[in-house]
Coordinates of C-alpha atoms in Angstrom, one line a residue:
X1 CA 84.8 104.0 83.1
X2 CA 82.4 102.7 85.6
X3 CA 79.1 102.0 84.9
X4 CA 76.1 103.8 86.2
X5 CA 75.9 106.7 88.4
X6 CA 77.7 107.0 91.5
X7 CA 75.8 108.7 94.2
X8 CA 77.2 110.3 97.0
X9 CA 76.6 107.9 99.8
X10 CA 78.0 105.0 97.2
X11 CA 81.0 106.8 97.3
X12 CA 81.5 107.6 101.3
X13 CA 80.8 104.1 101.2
X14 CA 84.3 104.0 99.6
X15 CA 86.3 107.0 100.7
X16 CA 85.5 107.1 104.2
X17 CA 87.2 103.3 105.0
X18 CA 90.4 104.8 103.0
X19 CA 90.1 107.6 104.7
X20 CA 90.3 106.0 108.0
X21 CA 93.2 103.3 106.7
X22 CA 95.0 105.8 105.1
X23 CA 95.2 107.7 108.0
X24 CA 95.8 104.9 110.2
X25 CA 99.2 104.8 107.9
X26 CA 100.2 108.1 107.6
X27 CA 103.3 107.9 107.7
X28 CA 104.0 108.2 104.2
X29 CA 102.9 111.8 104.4
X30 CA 99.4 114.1 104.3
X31 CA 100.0 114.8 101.1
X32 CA 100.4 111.9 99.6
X33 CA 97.3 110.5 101.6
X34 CA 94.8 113.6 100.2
X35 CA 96.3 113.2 97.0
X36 CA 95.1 109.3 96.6
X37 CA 91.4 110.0 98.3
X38 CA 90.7 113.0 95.7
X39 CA 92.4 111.0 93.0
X40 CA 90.0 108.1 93.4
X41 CA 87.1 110.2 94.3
X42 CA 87.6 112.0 90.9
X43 CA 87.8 108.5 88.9
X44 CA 84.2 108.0 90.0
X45 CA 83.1 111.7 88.8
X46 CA 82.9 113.6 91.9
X47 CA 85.2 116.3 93.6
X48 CA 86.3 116.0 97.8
X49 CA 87.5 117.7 100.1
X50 CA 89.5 116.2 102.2
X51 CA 91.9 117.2 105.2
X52 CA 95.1 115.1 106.2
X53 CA 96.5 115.9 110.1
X54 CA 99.0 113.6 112.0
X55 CA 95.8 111.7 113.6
X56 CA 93.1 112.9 112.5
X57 CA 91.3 113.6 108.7
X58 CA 87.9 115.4 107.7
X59 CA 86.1 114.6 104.0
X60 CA 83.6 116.4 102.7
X61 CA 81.8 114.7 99.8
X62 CA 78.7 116.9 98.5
X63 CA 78.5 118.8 101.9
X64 CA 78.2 115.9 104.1
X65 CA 81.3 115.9 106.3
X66 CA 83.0 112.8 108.1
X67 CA 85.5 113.3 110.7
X68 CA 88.2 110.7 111.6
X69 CA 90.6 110.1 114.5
X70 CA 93.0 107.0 114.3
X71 CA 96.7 106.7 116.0
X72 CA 99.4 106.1 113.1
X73 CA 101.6 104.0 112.6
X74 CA 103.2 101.4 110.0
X75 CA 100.8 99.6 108.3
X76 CA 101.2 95.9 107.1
X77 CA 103.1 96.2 104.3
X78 CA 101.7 93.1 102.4
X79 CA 98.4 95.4 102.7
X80 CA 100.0 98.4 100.7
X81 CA 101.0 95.9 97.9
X82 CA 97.6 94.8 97.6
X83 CA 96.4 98.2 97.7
X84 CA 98.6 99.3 95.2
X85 CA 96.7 96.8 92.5
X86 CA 93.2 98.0 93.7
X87 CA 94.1 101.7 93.0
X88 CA 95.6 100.9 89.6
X89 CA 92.5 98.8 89.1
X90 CA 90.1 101.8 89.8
X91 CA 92.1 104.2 87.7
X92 CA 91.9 101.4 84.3
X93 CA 88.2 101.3 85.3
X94 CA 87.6 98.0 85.7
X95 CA 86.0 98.0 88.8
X96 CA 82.6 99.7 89.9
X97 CA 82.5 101.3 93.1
X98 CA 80.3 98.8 95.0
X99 CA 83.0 95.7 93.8
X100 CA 86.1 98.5 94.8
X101 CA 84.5 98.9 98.3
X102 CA 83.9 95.2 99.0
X103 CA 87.7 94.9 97.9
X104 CA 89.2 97.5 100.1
X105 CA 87.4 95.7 102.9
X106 CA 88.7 92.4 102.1
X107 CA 92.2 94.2 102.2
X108 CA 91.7 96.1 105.2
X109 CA 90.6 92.8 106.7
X110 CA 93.7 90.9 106.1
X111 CA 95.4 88.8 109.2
X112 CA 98.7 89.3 109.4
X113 CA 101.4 87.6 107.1
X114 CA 103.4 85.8 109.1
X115 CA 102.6 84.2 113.1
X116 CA 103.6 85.0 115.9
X117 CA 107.1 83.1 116.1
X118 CA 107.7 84.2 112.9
X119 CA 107.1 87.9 114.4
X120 CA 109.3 87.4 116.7
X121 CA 112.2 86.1 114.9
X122 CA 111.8 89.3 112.6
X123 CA 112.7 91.6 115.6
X124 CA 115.9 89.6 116.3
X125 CA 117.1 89.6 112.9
X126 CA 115.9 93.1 113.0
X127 CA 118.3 94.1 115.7
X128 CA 121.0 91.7 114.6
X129 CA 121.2 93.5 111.3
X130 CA 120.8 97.2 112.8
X131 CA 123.3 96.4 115.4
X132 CA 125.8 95.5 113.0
X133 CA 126.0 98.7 111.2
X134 CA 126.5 100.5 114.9
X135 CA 128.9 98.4 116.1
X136 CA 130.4 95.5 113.9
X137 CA 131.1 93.2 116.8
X138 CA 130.8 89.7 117.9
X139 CA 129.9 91.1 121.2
X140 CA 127.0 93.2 119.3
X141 CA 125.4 90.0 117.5
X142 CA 125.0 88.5 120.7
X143 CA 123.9 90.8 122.7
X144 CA 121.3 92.0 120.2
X145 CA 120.2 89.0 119.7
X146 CA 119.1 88.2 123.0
X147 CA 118.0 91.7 123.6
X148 CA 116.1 91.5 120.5
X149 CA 114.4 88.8 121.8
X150 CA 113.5 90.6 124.7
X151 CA 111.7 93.1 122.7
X152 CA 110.5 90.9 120.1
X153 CA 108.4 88.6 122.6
X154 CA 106.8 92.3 124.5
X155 CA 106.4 93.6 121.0
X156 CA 104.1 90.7 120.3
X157 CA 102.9 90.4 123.7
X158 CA 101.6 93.7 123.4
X159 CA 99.8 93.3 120.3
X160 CA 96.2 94.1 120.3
X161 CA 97.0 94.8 124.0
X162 CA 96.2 99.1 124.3
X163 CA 98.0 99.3 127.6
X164 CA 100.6 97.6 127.4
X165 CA 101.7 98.7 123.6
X166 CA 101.3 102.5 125.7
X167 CA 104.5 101.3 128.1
X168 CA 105.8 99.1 125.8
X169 CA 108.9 101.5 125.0
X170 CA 109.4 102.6 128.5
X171 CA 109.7 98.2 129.3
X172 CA 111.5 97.4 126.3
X173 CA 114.0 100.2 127.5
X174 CA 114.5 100.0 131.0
X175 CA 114.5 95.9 129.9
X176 CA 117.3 96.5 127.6
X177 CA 119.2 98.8 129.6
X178 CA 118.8 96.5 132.3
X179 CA 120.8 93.4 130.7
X180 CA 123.5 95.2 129.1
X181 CA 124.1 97.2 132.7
X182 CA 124.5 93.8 133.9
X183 CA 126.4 92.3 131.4
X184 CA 129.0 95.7 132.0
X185 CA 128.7 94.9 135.6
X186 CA 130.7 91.7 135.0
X187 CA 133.1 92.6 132.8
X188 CA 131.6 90.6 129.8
X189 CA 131.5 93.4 127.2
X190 CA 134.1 96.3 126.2
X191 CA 133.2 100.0 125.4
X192 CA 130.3 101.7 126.5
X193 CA 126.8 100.3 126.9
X194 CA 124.5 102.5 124.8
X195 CA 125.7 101.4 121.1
X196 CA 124.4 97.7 122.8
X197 CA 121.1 99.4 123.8
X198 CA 119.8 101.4 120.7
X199 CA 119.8 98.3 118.5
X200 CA 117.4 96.4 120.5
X201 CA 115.0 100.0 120.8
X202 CA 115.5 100.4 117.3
X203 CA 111.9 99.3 116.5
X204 CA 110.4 101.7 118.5
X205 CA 112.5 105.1 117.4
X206 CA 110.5 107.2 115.4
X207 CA 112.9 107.4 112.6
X208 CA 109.8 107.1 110.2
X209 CA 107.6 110.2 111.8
X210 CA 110.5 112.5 112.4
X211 CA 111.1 112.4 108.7
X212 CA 107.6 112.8 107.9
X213 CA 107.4 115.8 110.4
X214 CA 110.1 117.4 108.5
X215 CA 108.6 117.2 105.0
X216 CA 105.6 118.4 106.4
X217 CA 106.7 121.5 108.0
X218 CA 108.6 122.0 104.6
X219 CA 105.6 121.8 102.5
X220 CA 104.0 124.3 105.2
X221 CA 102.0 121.4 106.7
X222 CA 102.8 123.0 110.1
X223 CA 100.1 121.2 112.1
X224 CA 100.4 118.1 111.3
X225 CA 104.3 119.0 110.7
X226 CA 104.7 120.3 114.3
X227 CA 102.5 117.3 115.8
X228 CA 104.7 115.0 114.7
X229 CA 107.8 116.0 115.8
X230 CA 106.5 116.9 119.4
X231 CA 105.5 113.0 119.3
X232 CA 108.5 112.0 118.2
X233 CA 110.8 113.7 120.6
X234 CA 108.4 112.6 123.4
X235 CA 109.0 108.9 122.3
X236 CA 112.8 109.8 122.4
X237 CA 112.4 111.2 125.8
X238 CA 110.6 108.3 127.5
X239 CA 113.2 105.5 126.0
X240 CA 115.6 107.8 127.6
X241 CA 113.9 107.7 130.3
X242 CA 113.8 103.8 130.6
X243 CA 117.4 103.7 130.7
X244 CA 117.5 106.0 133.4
X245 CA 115.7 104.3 135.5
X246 CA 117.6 101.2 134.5
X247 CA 120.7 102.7 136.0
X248 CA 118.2 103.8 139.6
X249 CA 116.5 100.0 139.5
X250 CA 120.2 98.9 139.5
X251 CA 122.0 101.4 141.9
X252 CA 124.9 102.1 139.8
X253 CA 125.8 105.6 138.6
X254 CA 124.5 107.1 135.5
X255 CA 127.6 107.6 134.1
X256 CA 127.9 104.0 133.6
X257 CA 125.6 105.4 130.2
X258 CA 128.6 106.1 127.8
X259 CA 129.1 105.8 124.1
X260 CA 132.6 104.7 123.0
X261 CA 133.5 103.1 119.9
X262 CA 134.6 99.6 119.5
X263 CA 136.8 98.8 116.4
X264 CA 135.1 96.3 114.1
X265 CA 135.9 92.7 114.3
X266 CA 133.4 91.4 111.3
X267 CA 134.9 91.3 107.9
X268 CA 133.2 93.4 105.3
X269 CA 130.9 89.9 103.7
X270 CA 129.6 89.6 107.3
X271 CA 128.7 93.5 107.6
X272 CA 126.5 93.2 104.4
X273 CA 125.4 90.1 105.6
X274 CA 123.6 92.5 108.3
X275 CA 121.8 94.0 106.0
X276 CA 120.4 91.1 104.5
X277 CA 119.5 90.0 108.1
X278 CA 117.9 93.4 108.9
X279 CA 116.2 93.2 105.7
X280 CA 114.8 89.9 106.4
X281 CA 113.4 91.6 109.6
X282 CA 111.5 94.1 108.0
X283 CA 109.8 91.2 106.0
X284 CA 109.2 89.4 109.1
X285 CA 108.2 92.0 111.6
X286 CA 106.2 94.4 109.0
X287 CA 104.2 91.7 107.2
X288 CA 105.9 92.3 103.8
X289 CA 105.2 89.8 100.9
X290 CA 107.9 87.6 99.7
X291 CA 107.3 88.1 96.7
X292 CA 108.4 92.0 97.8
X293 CA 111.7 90.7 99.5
X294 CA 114.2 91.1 96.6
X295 CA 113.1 94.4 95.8
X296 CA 113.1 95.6 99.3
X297 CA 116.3 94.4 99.6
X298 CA 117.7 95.6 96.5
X299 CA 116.9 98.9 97.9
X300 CA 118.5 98.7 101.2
X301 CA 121.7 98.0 99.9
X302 CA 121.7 100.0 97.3
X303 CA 121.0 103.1 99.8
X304 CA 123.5 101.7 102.6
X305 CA 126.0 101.9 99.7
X306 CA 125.7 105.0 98.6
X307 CA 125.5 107.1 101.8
X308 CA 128.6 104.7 102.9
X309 CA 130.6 105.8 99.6
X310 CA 129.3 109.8 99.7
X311 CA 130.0 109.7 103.5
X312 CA 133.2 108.5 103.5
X313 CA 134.6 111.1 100.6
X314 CA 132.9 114.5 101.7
X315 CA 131.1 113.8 104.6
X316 CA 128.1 112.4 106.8
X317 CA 125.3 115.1 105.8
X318 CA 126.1 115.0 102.1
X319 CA 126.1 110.9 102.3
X320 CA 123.0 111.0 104.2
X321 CA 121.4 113.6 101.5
X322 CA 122.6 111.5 98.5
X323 CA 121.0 108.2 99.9
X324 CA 117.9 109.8 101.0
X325 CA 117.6 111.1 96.8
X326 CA 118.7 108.1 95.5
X327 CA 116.6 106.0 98.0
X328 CA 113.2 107.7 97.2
X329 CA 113.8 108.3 93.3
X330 CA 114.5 104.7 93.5
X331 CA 111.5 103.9 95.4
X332 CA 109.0 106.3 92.7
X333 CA 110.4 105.0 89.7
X334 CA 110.1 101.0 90.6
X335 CA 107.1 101.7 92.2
X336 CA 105.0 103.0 89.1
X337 CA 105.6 99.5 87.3
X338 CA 102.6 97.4 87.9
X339 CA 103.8 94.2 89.5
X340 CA 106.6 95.9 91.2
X341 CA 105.9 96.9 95.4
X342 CA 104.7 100.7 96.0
X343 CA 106.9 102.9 96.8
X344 CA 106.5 102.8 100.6
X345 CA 106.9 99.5 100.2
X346 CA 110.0 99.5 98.9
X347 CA 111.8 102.4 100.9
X348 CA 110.7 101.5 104.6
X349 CA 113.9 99.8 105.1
X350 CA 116.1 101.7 103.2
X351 CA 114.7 104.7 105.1
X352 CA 115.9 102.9 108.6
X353 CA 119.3 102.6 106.9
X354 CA 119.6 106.5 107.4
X355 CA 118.7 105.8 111.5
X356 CA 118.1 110.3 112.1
X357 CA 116.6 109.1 115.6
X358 CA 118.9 106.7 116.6
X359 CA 121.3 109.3 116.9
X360 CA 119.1 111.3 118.7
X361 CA 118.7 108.7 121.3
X362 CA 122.4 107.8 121.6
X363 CA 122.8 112.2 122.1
X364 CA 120.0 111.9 125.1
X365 CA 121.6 108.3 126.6
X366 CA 124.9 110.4 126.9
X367 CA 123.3 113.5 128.5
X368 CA 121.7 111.0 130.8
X369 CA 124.9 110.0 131.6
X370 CA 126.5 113.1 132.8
X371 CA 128.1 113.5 128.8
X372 CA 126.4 116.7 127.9
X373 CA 128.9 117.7 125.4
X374 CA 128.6 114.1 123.8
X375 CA 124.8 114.3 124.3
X376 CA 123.8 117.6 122.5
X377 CA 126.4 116.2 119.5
X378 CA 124.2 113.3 119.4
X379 CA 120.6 115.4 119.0
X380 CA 122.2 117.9 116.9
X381 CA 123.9 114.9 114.1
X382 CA 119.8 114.2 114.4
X383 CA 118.8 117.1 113.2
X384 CA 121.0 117.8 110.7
X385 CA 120.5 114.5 109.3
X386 CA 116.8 114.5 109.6
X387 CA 117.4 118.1 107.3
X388 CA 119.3 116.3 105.0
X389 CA 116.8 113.2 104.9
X390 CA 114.0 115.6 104.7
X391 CA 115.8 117.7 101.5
X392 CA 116.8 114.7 99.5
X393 CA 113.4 113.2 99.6
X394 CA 111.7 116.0 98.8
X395 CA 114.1 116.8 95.7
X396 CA 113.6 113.3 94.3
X397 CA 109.9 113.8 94.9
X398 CA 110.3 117.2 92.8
X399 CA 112.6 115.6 90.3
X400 CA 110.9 111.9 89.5
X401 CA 107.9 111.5 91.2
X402 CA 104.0 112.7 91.3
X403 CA 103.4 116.0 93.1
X404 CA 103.2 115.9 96.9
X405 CA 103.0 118.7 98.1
X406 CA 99.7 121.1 97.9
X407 CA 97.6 122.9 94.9
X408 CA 97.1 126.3 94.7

């Protein structure tokens, strides 16, 4: 245990920064984020009360109340691994709270783990690999990888930039929709356009808050539930929207946005090899440790895998159901050994394997392009898989991991 008493404004001095990064991060889920604040508040003798929303959190600590408001988003993962070891540090009780404090600043503090170039070369693998498993073309790894480049050099652009990060999905899709439009013009690629655009916008579909939205509203988290998945299909909308006015900057009809598959022309050694590119993205372009690479990767195979072999023998909801339970029981169960990564760690690129809003974007590319029928298909495969995503995390949460969803 620690030694000496701990006041209350020693410990706001401690909750109220992870509070405001754990917020900042919420991603992972209110629940989760409440359950870590009270759990470390309660190591150091005292009862909170604290309140998780989408972008916002209120803690109350002895009657004195502080009030948060932060944009989420995905933290650094390198960060989280760190973190990780401070919490388990706190819960042996080898650290007072002035020494825990100093530490989570020192972690909340940290530059980011790889440079700029570095950044940038994560986004292209990051579309590279992603665009494999939608189309497994030569024509795909080219064009993503120049598209990807596109978006990787605004991504970093835009960093620490407010107003430009605001339109950067809005430039990075009327951008991408821009090239491939032209590269259709001249005859230079087959099938339609869109499964050469969503790679590239991959980075900015909220794949990771539509999820989050859905096991919110299932644990009856409805605000922060509902707020979410407004956000989400507003995001949606204005990429949409940039290839819209891709096909108005360019004069050409909107029909030219079609989705048509192209049969596969990479053998099955270089369609894994994706993976391990897309995987070395997520590294790159998330700050990951490499020390966290192997296990990361371990899991996004592993879960690409499985919802491949479930898929293909009864079907895409049941597939994407299995790998979302084995992906997260997975994820709990490595995550409780100490030197392993943390659970979030480990699943934030398997959970992009299961791509719910990619489809969703494909569905609203088609509707923009005068394919209605093929365009509510596409948001409605979203939903369903976003249910089945949803359900299978929440079972393996149920079956293997801590409890997430709230007391009494």
């Amino acid at each position: 245990m620690t030694a000496g008493p701990v006041t209350e404004d020693d410990l706001l001095g401690l909750l109220g920064p992870l509070t405001e990064w754990l917020l900042s991060s919420s991603f992972e889920g209110t629940m989760r984020c409440e359950a870590i604040v009270r759990d470390v508040a309660a190591h150091y003798g005292h009862d909170v009360e604290v309140t998780f929303l989408a972008d916002a959190a209120i803690l109350t600590v002895a009657g004195r109340t502080l009030s948060f408001s932060r944009e989420p988003g995905v933290p650094p993962l390198h960060q989280v691994s760190r973190f990780k070891r401070l919490v388990a540090e706190i819960h042996r009780g080898g650290l007072s709270l002035p020494v825990a404090t100093r530490r989570l600043a020192q972690i909340r503090a940290m530059p980011a783990r790889w440079s700029k170039p570095w950044q940038v070369l994560g986004l292209v693998c990051f579309t590279v690999g992603f665009g494999i498993s939608v189309q497994a073309t030569w024509q795909q790894v080219l064009v993503s990888a120049v598209t990807g480049l596109l978006v990787g050099l605004l991504v970093v652009a835009g960093a620490g930039r407010r107003r430009l990060m605001l339109i950067s999905p809005f430039l990075a899709s009327l951008l991408v929709t821009v090239v491939v439009l032209l590269l259709a013009e001249q005859g230079w690629i087959d099938g339609g356009p869109i499964q050469l655009i969503v790679p590239a916008l991959f980075y900015f579909i909220p794949g990771d808050a539509i999820t989050a939205a859905a096991l919110e509203l299932a644990d009856n988290r409805i605000t922060a539930g509902a707020t979410r998945l407004v956000y989400s299909f507003v995001v949606l909308l204005v990429l949409a929207f940039g290839a819209l006015a891709a096909t108005v900057l360019l004069q050409v009809p909107q029909s030219r946005l079609f989705d048509v598959t192209v049969p596969g022309n990479l053998g099955p050694v270089l369609v894994w090899g994706g993976w391990v590119l897309f995987a070395l993205g997520v590294m790159l372009t998330f700050s990951m440790a490499p020390r966290d690479f192997g296990w990361a990767l371990g899991l996004i195979l592993l879960t690409a895998a499985v919802t491949e072999l479930v898929t293909r023998a009864v079907g895409d909801p049941a597939g994407t159901f299995t790998g979302a339970f084995v992906m997260t029981a997975a994820a709990l169960l490595l995550g409780r050994r100490p030197g392993l990564p943390p659970p979030y760690v480990l699943y934030l690129g398997a959970f992009y394997v299961l791509t719910p809003g990619s489809h969703g974007l494909r569905g609203l590319e088609s509707w923009i392009g005068g394919h209605e029928i093929q365009g509510v298909a596409g948001v409605a495969d979203m939903l369903g898989l976003l249910t089945a995503i949803a359900v299978g995390m929440l079972v393996a949460a149920a079956a293997v991991g801590p409890r997430l969803t709230r007391q009494g």
